PDB file of C-alpha atoms in Angstrom:
ATOM      1  CA  MET A1129     -39.196 -52.413 -49.422  1.00 70.00           C
ATOM      2  CA  ALA A1130     -35.675 -52.986 -48.059  1.00 85.00           C
ATOM      3  CA  ILE A1131     -32.553 -54.093 -50.090  1.00 89.00           C
ATOM      4  CA  LEU A1132     -29.360 -55.494 -48.629  1.00 90.00           C
ATOM      5  CA  HIS A1133     -26.096 -54.362 -50.202  1.00 91.00           C
ATOM      6  CA  GLY A1134     -22.460 -55.420 -50.023  1.00 90.00           C
ATOM      7  CA  ASN A1135     -19.517 -53.342 -51.158  1.00 87.00           C
ATOM      8  CA  TRP A1136     -15.911 -54.525 -50.887  1.00 87.00           C
ATOM      9  CA  LEU A1137     -13.649 -51.948 -49.147  1.00 85.00           C
ATOM     10  CA  LEU A1138      -9.981 -52.047 -49.884  1.00 78.00           C
ATOM     11  CA  LYS A1139      -7.807 -51.442 -47.006  1.00 69.00           C
ATOM     12  CA  ASN A1140      -4.481 -52.891 -47.763  1.00 61.00           C
ATOM     13  CA  GLN A1141      -4.423 -56.275 -46.098  1.00 61.00           C
ATOM     14  CA  ASN A1142      -7.581 -55.414 -43.973  1.00 69.00           C
ATOM     15  CA  GLY A1143     -10.045 -55.335 -46.768  1.00 79.00           C
ATOM     16  CA  CYS A1144     -13.808 -56.075 -45.926  1.00 86.00           C
ATOM     17  CA  LEU A1145     -17.180 -56.711 -47.328  1.00 90.00           C
ATOM     18  CA  PHE A1146     -19.287 -53.897 -45.897  1.00 90.00           C
ATOM     19  CA  ILE A1147     -22.921 -54.875 -45.447  1.00 91.00           C
ATOM     20  CA  TRP A1148     -25.518 -52.155 -45.472  1.00 92.00           C
ATOM     21  CA  GLY A1149     -29.354 -51.700 -46.050  1.00 92.00           C
ATOM     22  CA  GLU A1150     -31.236 -49.639 -48.308  1.00 92.00           C
ATOM     23  CA  THR A1151     -35.094 -48.567 -47.718  1.00 89.00           C
ATOM     24  CA  TRP A1152     -37.721 -46.201 -49.411  1.00 83.00           C
ATOM     25  CA  ARG A1153     -37.926 -42.629 -47.843  1.00 78.00           C
ATOM     26  CA  SER A1154     -37.331 -39.144 -49.155  1.00 71.00           C
ATOM     27  CA  PRO A1155     -33.888 -39.052 -50.960  1.00 63.00           C
ATOM     28  CA  ARG A1156     -33.447 -35.337 -51.059  1.00 64.00           C
ATOM     29  CA  VAL A1157     -30.434 -33.685 -49.492  1.00 66.00           C
ATOM     30  CA  ASN A1158     -29.832 -29.818 -49.747  1.00 58.00           C
ATOM     31  CA  LEU A1159     -26.558 -28.673 -49.828  1.00 56.00           C
ATOM     32  CA  ALA A1160     -25.507 -24.939 -49.185  1.00 51.00           C
ATOM     33  CA  LEU A1161     -22.434 -23.864 -51.138  1.00 40.00           C
ATOM     34  CA  ASN A1162     -20.929 -22.320 -48.116  1.00 39.00           C
ATOM     35  CA  ASP A1163     -21.729 -25.130 -45.702  1.00 54.00           C
ATOM     36  CA  SER A1164     -18.980 -27.358 -44.258  1.00 54.00           C
ATOM     37  CA  LEU A1165     -17.564 -29.960 -46.652  1.00 67.00           C
ATOM     38  CA  GLU A1166     -18.642 -32.827 -44.447  1.00 80.00           C
ATOM     39  CA  ILE A1167     -19.788 -35.829 -46.515  1.00 85.00           C
ATOM     40  CA  PRO A1168     -23.525 -36.326 -45.785  1.00 85.00           C
ATOM     41  CA  LEU A1169     -25.211 -39.323 -44.465  1.00 87.00           C
ATOM     42  CA  HIS A1170     -26.932 -41.386 -47.036  1.00 89.00           C
ATOM     43  CA  PRO A1171     -30.818 -40.575 -46.602  1.00 88.00           C
ATOM     44  CA  LEU A1172     -31.900 -43.943 -48.140  1.00 90.00           C
ATOM     45  CA  ALA A1173     -29.512 -46.121 -45.925  1.00 91.00           C
ATOM     46  CA  MET A1174     -30.967 -47.919 -42.829  1.00 91.00           C
ATOM     47  CA  THR A1175     -29.686 -46.966 -39.427  1.00 89.00           C
ATOM     48  CA  LEU A1176     -27.998 -49.811 -37.523  1.00 86.00           C
ATOM     49  CA  LEU A1177     -31.030 -50.519 -35.522  1.00 86.00           C
ATOM     50  CA  GLU A1178     -33.227 -50.716 -38.718  1.00 88.00           C
ATOM     51  CA  LEU A1179     -30.642 -53.036 -40.288  1.00 87.00           C
ATOM     52  CA  SER A1180     -30.466 -55.314 -37.228  1.00 84.00           C
ATOM     53  CA  GLU A1181     -34.116 -55.654 -36.931  1.00 85.00           C
ATOM     54  CA  TRP A1182     -34.707 -56.139 -40.395  1.00 85.00           C
ATOM     55  CA  LEU A1183     -31.953 -58.831 -40.862  1.00 83.00           C
ATOM     56  CA  GLY A1184     -33.606 -60.623 -37.981  1.00 81.00           C
ATOM     57  CA  SER A1185     -36.979 -60.471 -39.531  1.00 83.00           C
ATOM     58  CA  GLN A1186     -35.552 -62.021 -42.804  1.00 78.00           C
ATOM     59  CA  ASN A1187     -33.666 -64.818 -41.021  1.00 77.00           C
ATOM     60  CA  ILE A1188     -30.313 -63.606 -41.997  1.00 75.00           C
ATOM     61  CA  PRO A1189     -28.498 -63.643 -38.819  1.00 69.00           C
ATOM     62  CA  ILE A1190     -25.450 -61.836 -39.748  1.00 72.00           C
ATOM     63  CA  ALA A1191     -24.089 -62.158 -35.975  1.00 67.00           C
ATOM     64  CA  ASN A1192     -23.491 -65.923 -36.669  1.00 72.00           C
ATOM     65  CA  PHE A1193     -20.722 -64.891 -39.092  1.00 70.00           C
ATOM     66  CA  ILE A1194     -18.761 -62.301 -36.845  1.00 65.00           C
ATOM     67  CA  GLN A1195     -16.648 -63.710 -34.239  1.00 55.00           C
ATOM     68  CA  GLN A1196     -17.850 -62.577 -30.859  1.00 51.00           C
ATOM     69  CA  PRO A1197     -15.851 -61.831 -27.741  1.00 46.00           C
ATOM     70  CA  GLN A1198     -15.728 -64.428 -25.013  1.00 45.00           C
ATOM     71  CA  VAL A1199     -17.458 -63.522 -21.668  1.00 44.00           C
ATOM     72  CA  ALA A1200     -15.627 -64.585 -18.641  1.00 43.00           C
ATOM     73  CA  VAL A1201     -17.557 -66.588 -15.880  1.00 44.00           C
ATOM     74  CA  ALA A1202     -15.922 -65.658 -12.460  1.00 45.00           C
ATOM     75  CA  SER A1203     -17.150 -68.622 -10.442  1.00 44.00           C
ATOM     76  CA  THR A1204     -15.710 -71.287 -12.696  1.00 46.00           C
ATOM     77  CA  GLY A1205     -13.032 -69.390 -14.668  1.00 48.00           C
ATOM     78  CA  ARG A1206     -14.539 -70.679 -18.010  1.00 47.00           C
ATOM     79  CA  THR A1207     -15.558 -68.580 -20.818  1.00 44.00           C
ATOM     80  CA  ARG A1208     -18.886 -68.610 -22.718  1.00 44.00           C
ATOM     81  CA  LYS A1209     -20.274 -66.727 -25.632  1.00 46.00           C
ATOM     82  CA  ALA A1210     -23.487 -64.684 -25.397  1.00 43.00           C
ATOM     83  CA  ALA A1211     -26.620 -66.802 -25.647  1.00 41.00           C
ATOM     84  CA  SER A1212     -28.590 -64.942 -28.132  1.00 45.00           C
ATOM     85  CA  THR A1213     -28.138 -62.389 -30.981  1.00 42.00           C
ATOM     86  CA  SER A1214     -29.959 -59.804 -28.984  1.00 41.00           C
ATOM     87  CA  GLU A1215     -27.368 -59.882 -26.337  1.00 40.00           C
ATOM     88  CA  MET A1216     -24.370 -59.447 -28.675  1.00 43.00           C
ATOM     89  CA  THR A1217     -22.831 -56.206 -29.510  1.00 53.00           C
ATOM     90  CA  LEU A1218     -21.797 -56.363 -33.140  1.00 61.00           C
ATOM     91  CA  PRO A1219     -18.752 -54.330 -34.467  1.00 67.00           C
ATOM     92  CA  THR A1220     -20.391 -51.604 -36.430  1.00 76.00           C
ATOM     93  CA  HIS A1221     -18.918 -49.137 -38.790  1.00 84.00           C
ATOM     94  CA  LEU A1222     -19.463 -45.924 -40.536  1.00 87.00           C
ATOM     95  CA  GLU A1223     -17.875 -46.135 -43.899  1.00 87.00           C
ATOM     96  CA  ILE A1224     -17.723 -43.797 -46.993  1.00 86.00           C
ATOM     97  CA  ILE A1225     -18.707 -45.349 -50.256  1.00 85.00           C
ATOM     98  CA  ALA A1226     -19.152 -43.824 -53.677  1.00 83.00           C
ATOM     99  CA  LEU A1227     -22.722 -44.427 -55.044  1.00 83.00           C
ATOM    100  CA  PRO A1228     -24.731 -43.386 -58.015  1.00 81.00           C
ATOM    101  CA  THR A1229     -26.352 -39.973 -57.440  1.00 84.00           C
ATOM    102  CA  TYR A1230     -28.397 -37.290 -59.205  1.00 81.00           C
ATOM    103  CA  ILE A1231     -27.158 -33.624 -58.701  1.00 78.00           C
ATOM    104  CA  SER A1232     -29.567 -30.812 -59.533  1.00 72.00           C
ATOM    105  CA  ASP A1233     -28.420 -28.295 -62.111  1.00 65.00           C
ATOM    106  CA  ILE A1234     -27.013 -25.322 -60.194  1.00 56.00           C
ATOM    107  CA  SER A1235     -27.180 -22.960 -63.221  1.00 54.00           C
ATOM    108  CA  GLN A1236     -30.921 -23.232 -63.089  1.00 55.00           C
ATOM    109  CA  LYS A1237     -31.365 -22.395 -59.536  1.00 51.00           C
ATOM    110  CA  SER A1238     -32.055 -19.054 -58.020  1.00 53.00           C
ATOM    111  CA  ASP A1239     -29.798 -17.470 -55.389  1.00 52.00           C
ATOM    112  CA  ARG A1240     -32.098 -18.435 -52.697  1.00 56.00           C
ATOM    113  CA  GLU A1241     -32.319 -22.290 -53.710  1.00 58.00           C
ATOM    114  CA  LYS A1242     -29.721 -24.557 -52.666  1.00 62.00           C
ATOM    115  CA  PRO A1243     -28.391 -27.322 -54.969  1.00 66.00           C
ATOM    116  CA  ALA A1244     -29.895 -30.862 -54.279  1.00 76.00           C
ATOM    117  CA  ILE A1245     -28.587 -34.339 -54.477  1.00 80.00           C
ATOM    118  CA  PHE A1246     -30.689 -37.474 -54.844  1.00 81.00           C
ATOM    119  CA  PRO A1247     -29.091 -40.754 -54.272  1.00 84.00           C
ATOM    120  CA  VAL A1248     -30.388 -43.371 -56.839  1.00 83.00           C
ATOM    121  CA  HIS A1249     -32.421 -46.053 -55.450  1.00 82.00           C
ATOM    122  CA  SER A1250     -30.922 -49.477 -56.585  1.00 81.00           C
ATOM    123  CA  ALA A1251     -34.437 -50.614 -57.589  1.00 75.00           C
ATOM    124  CA  SER A1252     -34.318 -48.019 -60.282  1.00 71.00           C
ATOM    125  CA  PHE A1253     -31.058 -49.163 -61.953  1.00 63.00           C
ATOM    126  CA  GLY A1254     -31.463 -49.800 -65.490  1.00 58.00           C
ATOM    127  CA  LEU A1255     -34.300 -47.366 -66.040  1.00 57.00           C
ATOM    128  CA  GLU A1256     -33.743 -44.825 -68.679  1.00 56.00           C
ATOM    129  CA  THR A1257     -33.499 -41.255 -67.359  1.00 60.00           C
ATOM    130  CA  ASP A1258     -32.664 -37.861 -68.722  1.00 63.00           C
ATOM    131  CA  SER A1259     -30.731 -36.803 -65.573  1.00 67.00           C
ATOM    132  CA  PRO A1260     -27.098 -37.556 -65.519  1.00 73.00           C
ATOM    133  CA  GLN A1261     -25.770 -39.634 -62.649  1.00 75.00           C
ATOM    134  CA  TYR A1262     -22.605 -39.183 -60.821  1.00 78.00           C
ATOM    135  CA  LEU A1263     -20.655 -41.178 -58.120  1.00 79.00           C
ATOM    136  CA  GLN A1264     -21.119 -39.338 -54.897  1.00 81.00           C
ATOM    137  CA  PRO A1265     -19.310 -40.143 -51.792  1.00 85.00           C
ATOM    138  CA  TRP A1266     -21.855 -40.919 -48.774  1.00 88.00           C
ATOM    139  CA  ARG A1267     -21.554 -41.988 -45.297  1.00 90.00           C
ATOM    140  CA  VAL A1268     -23.433 -45.300 -44.503  1.00 91.00           C
ATOM    141  CA  GLU A1269     -23.757 -47.225 -41.373  1.00 91.00           C
ATOM    142  CA  GLY A1270     -23.184 -51.058 -41.530  1.00 91.00           C
ATOM    143  CA  PHE A1271     -21.358 -54.266 -40.583  1.00 89.00           C
ATOM    144  CA  CYS A1272     -17.859 -55.195 -41.943  1.00 88.00           C
ATOM    145  CA  LEU A1273     -17.099 -58.788 -42.651  1.00 89.00           C
ATOM    146  CA  ASN A1274     -13.468 -59.761 -43.138  1.00 87.00           C
ATOM    147  CA  PRO A1275     -12.719 -62.188 -46.262  1.00 86.00           C
ATOM    148  CA  ALA A1276     -13.265 -65.383 -44.403  1.00 87.00           C
ATOM    149  CA  GLN A1277     -16.509 -64.181 -42.749  1.00 89.00           C
ATOM    150  CA  ALA A1278     -17.701 -62.895 -46.037  1.00 90.00           C
ATOM    151  CA  VAL A1279     -17.365 -66.084 -47.747  1.00 89.00           C
ATOM    152  CA  LYS A1280     -19.265 -67.863 -45.082  1.00 88.00           C
ATOM    153  CA  PHE A1281     -22.073 -65.174 -45.200  1.00 89.00           C
ATOM    154  CA  LEU A1282     -22.367 -65.006 -48.919  1.00 90.00           C
ATOM    155  CA  ALA A1283     -22.289 -68.960 -49.229  1.00 87.00           C
ATOM    156  CA  ALA A1284     -25.124 -68.957 -46.731  1.00 84.00           C
ATOM    157  CA  VAL A1285     -27.407 -66.424 -48.354  1.00 79.00           C
ATOM    158  CA  PRO A1286     -30.565 -68.164 -49.355  1.00 72.00           C
ATOM    159  CA  LEU A1287     -30.762 -68.496 -53.292  1.00 67.00           C
ATOM    160  CA  ASN A1288     -34.670 -67.593 -52.985  1.00 64.00           C
ATOM    161  CA  ALA A1289     -33.783 -64.246 -51.680  1.00 58.00           C
ATOM    162  CA  THR A1290     -32.181 -63.269 -54.998  1.00 53.00           C
ATOM    163  CA  LYS A1291     -35.053 -63.884 -57.397  1.00 57.00           C
ATOM    164  CA  GLY A1292     -38.474 -62.175 -58.176  1.00 54.00           C
ATOM    165  CA  GLU A1293     -39.804 -58.742 -57.604  1.00 50.00           C
ATOM    166  CA  ASP A1294     -39.379 -59.001 -53.869  1.00 52.00           C
ATOM    167  CA  ALA A1295     -35.704 -59.810 -53.875  1.00 67.00           C
ATOM    168  CA  LEU A1296     -33.926 -59.025 -50.589  1.00 81.00           C
ATOM    169  CA  LEU A1297     -30.506 -58.548 -52.103  1.00 84.00           C
ATOM    170  CA  GLY A1298     -29.139 -55.739 -54.356  1.00 87.00           C
ATOM    171  CA  GLY A1299     -27.484 -56.654 -57.642  1.00 85.00           C
ATOM    172  CA  ASP A1300     -24.076 -56.338 -55.761  1.00 88.00           C
ATOM    173  CA  LEU A1301     -24.753 -58.923 -53.273  1.00 89.00           C
ATOM    174  CA  ARG A1302     -26.399 -61.188 -55.773  1.00 88.00           C
ATOM    175  CA  PHE A1303     -23.339 -61.331 -57.871  1.00 90.00           C
ATOM    176  CA  TRP A1304     -20.816 -61.744 -54.932  1.00 91.00           C
ATOM    177  CA  SER A1305     -22.995 -64.635 -53.593  1.00 90.00           C
ATOM    178  CA  GLN A1306     -22.573 -66.326 -57.010  1.00 91.00           C
ATOM    179  CA  VAL A1307     -18.973 -65.811 -57.061  1.00 92.00           C
ATOM    180  CA  ALA A1308     -18.297 -66.869 -53.534  1.00 92.00           C
ATOM    181  CA  ARG A1309     -20.078 -70.487 -54.230  1.00 92.00           C
ATOM    182  CA  TRP A1310     -17.910 -70.711 -57.529  1.00 94.00           C
ATOM    183  CA  SER A1311     -14.827 -69.923 -55.498  1.00 92.00           C
ATOM    184  CA  LEU A1312     -15.711 -72.655 -52.824  1.00 93.00           C
ATOM    185  CA  ASP A1313     -16.200 -74.986 -55.863  1.00 94.00           C
ATOM    186  CA  LEU A1314     -12.739 -74.137 -57.223  1.00 95.00           C
ATOM    187  CA  ILE A1315     -11.174 -74.657 -53.621  1.00 93.00           C
ATOM    188  CA  SER A1316     -12.690 -78.060 -53.439  1.00 94.00           C
ATOM    189  CA  ARG A1317     -11.258 -79.113 -56.682  1.00 95.00           C
ATOM    190  CA  CYS A1318      -7.894 -77.650 -55.605  1.00 95.00           C
ATOM    191  CA  LYS A1319      -7.871 -75.202 -58.348  1.00 95.00           C
ATOM    192  CA  PHE A1320      -5.204 -72.847 -56.974  1.00 93.00           C
ATOM    193  CA  LEU A1321      -1.470 -72.391 -56.969  1.00 94.00           C
ATOM    194  CA  PRO A1322       1.040 -70.603 -54.445  1.00 93.00           C
ATOM    195  CA  THR A1323       2.611 -67.316 -55.895  1.00 92.00           C
ATOM    196  CA  ILE A1324       4.963 -64.789 -54.545  1.00 91.00           C
ATOM    197  CA  LYS A1325       4.266 -60.979 -55.259  1.00 86.00           C
ATOM    198  CA  ARG A1326       6.686 -58.287 -54.558  1.00 87.00           C
ATOM    199  CA  GLN A1327       5.268 -55.159 -52.847  1.00 81.00           C
ATOM    200  CA  SER A1328       5.994 -51.595 -53.742  1.00 83.00           C
ATOM    201  CA  ASP A1329       8.068 -51.319 -50.524  1.00 85.00           C
ATOM    202  CA  GLY A1330      10.533 -54.036 -51.892  1.00 85.00           C
ATOM    203  CA  SER A1331       8.885 -56.804 -49.509  1.00 89.00           C
ATOM    204  CA  THR A1332       7.405 -60.070 -50.758  1.00 89.00           C
ATOM    205  CA  LEU A1333       3.856 -61.436 -50.123  1.00 84.00           C
ATOM    206  CA  ALA A1334       2.845 -65.057 -50.614  1.00 88.00           C
ATOM    207  CA  LYS A1335      -0.512 -65.502 -51.976  1.00 86.00           C
ATOM    208  CA  TRP A1336      -2.803 -68.164 -53.597  1.00 88.00           C
ATOM    209  CA  GLN A1337      -3.506 -67.815 -57.278  1.00 91.00           C
ATOM    210  CA  VAL A1338      -6.770 -69.277 -58.867  1.00 92.00           C
ATOM    211  CA  LEU A1339      -5.908 -71.981 -61.415  1.00 94.00           C
ATOM    212  CA  LEU A1340      -8.593 -71.776 -64.370  1.00 94.00           C
ATOM    213  CA  ASP A1341      -7.146 -74.601 -66.683  1.00 92.00           C
ATOM    214  CA  SER A1342     -10.388 -75.891 -67.927  1.00 93.00           C
ATOM    215  CA  ALA A1343     -12.889 -74.725 -70.722  1.00 95.00           C
ATOM    216  CA  VAL A1344     -15.667 -74.951 -68.266  1.00 94.00           C
ATOM    217  CA  ASP A1345     -13.993 -72.638 -65.722  1.00 95.00           C
ATOM    218  CA  GLY A1346     -12.704 -70.293 -68.402  1.00 94.00           C
ATOM    219  CA  THR A1347     -16.329 -69.925 -69.781  1.00 95.00           C
ATOM    220  CA  ARG A1348     -17.755 -69.386 -66.365  1.00 95.00           C
ATOM    221  CA  LEU A1349     -15.167 -66.421 -65.576  1.00 94.00           C
ATOM    222  CA  GLU A1350     -16.196 -64.792 -69.055  1.00 95.00           C
ATOM    223  CA  LYS A1351     -19.726 -64.958 -67.990  1.00 94.00           C
ATOM    224  CA  PHE A1352     -19.193 -63.465 -64.468  1.00 93.00           C
ATOM    225  CA  SER A1353     -17.034 -60.670 -66.073  1.00 91.00           C
ATOM    226  CA  ALA A1354     -19.847 -59.809 -68.767  1.00 92.00           C
ATOM    227  CA  ASN A1355     -22.493 -59.979 -65.974  1.00 89.00           C
ATOM    228  CA  MET A1356     -20.773 -58.070 -63.208  1.00 87.00           C
ATOM    229  CA  PRO A1357     -22.829 -54.906 -61.976  1.00 82.00           C
ATOM    230  CA  LEU A1358     -21.265 -51.586 -62.383  1.00 73.00           C
ATOM    231  CA  VAL A1359     -21.531 -51.023 -58.788  1.00 75.00           C
ATOM    232  CA  CYS A1360     -19.181 -53.937 -58.089  1.00 80.00           C
ATOM    233  CA  ARG A1361     -16.445 -52.287 -60.352  1.00 73.00           C
ATOM    234  CA  THR A1362     -16.043 -49.326 -58.323  1.00 64.00           C
ATOM    235  CA  TYR A1363     -13.602 -49.246 -55.359  1.00 61.00           C
ATOM    236  CA  GLN A1364     -12.095 -46.416 -53.449  1.00 56.00           C
ATOM    237  CA  GLU A1365      -9.095 -46.682 -51.044  1.00 57.00           C
ATOM    238  CA  GLY A1366      -8.307 -44.519 -48.248  1.00 48.00           C
ATOM    239  CA  LEU A1367     -11.861 -43.671 -47.245  1.00 48.00           C
ATOM    240  CA  GLY A1368     -13.960 -44.385 -44.164  1.00 45.00           C
TER     241      GLY A1368
END
């Protein structure tokens, strides 16, 4: 069983939607107290090859939403794009994201035993457990979509991939997919106003501000706020 996830990464004006995949396998990671402080790879995260092949098998061509470099044709001087997804070299990223994690109780371990951490599989979210969960940073491989690419991708996600026991999308992507569709609806109805925001360095930045001046849109915002998954409320800056 594989599940697709999306985390917004805040990087000043270069924020992106980070797409990564999760699968079933052994989640245990042993940590020696005297080992290096390098952040470990997420044991449940798909490798880039696994993620690319799985996206293709599910007819989710993420390459269609990432601008590809032009390939020069020497004989004519014209340019062309790669003919197929398999010929494309997608820009990949290794990011650090904080995810719910179980950490074994060090006080109950012998001197020979190393503490272990277990990332929580998203399929188990909401299940009752006696073990406390912590936000642990993990290194994860995936693809980054800028805001414009992210909106196109989220709007194109098939709705039948978000329901049932065999849902392909995690709660984070299901939520952002619905928000993206609502955002496009607001844009089509011209529900936005220009604003100017002063930055910490004294400069100013022109932005568009959403205009929610109807009871319907106000109620919809309240529902989205009430149903936002916890993972969507966690951001970290300066990582990755």
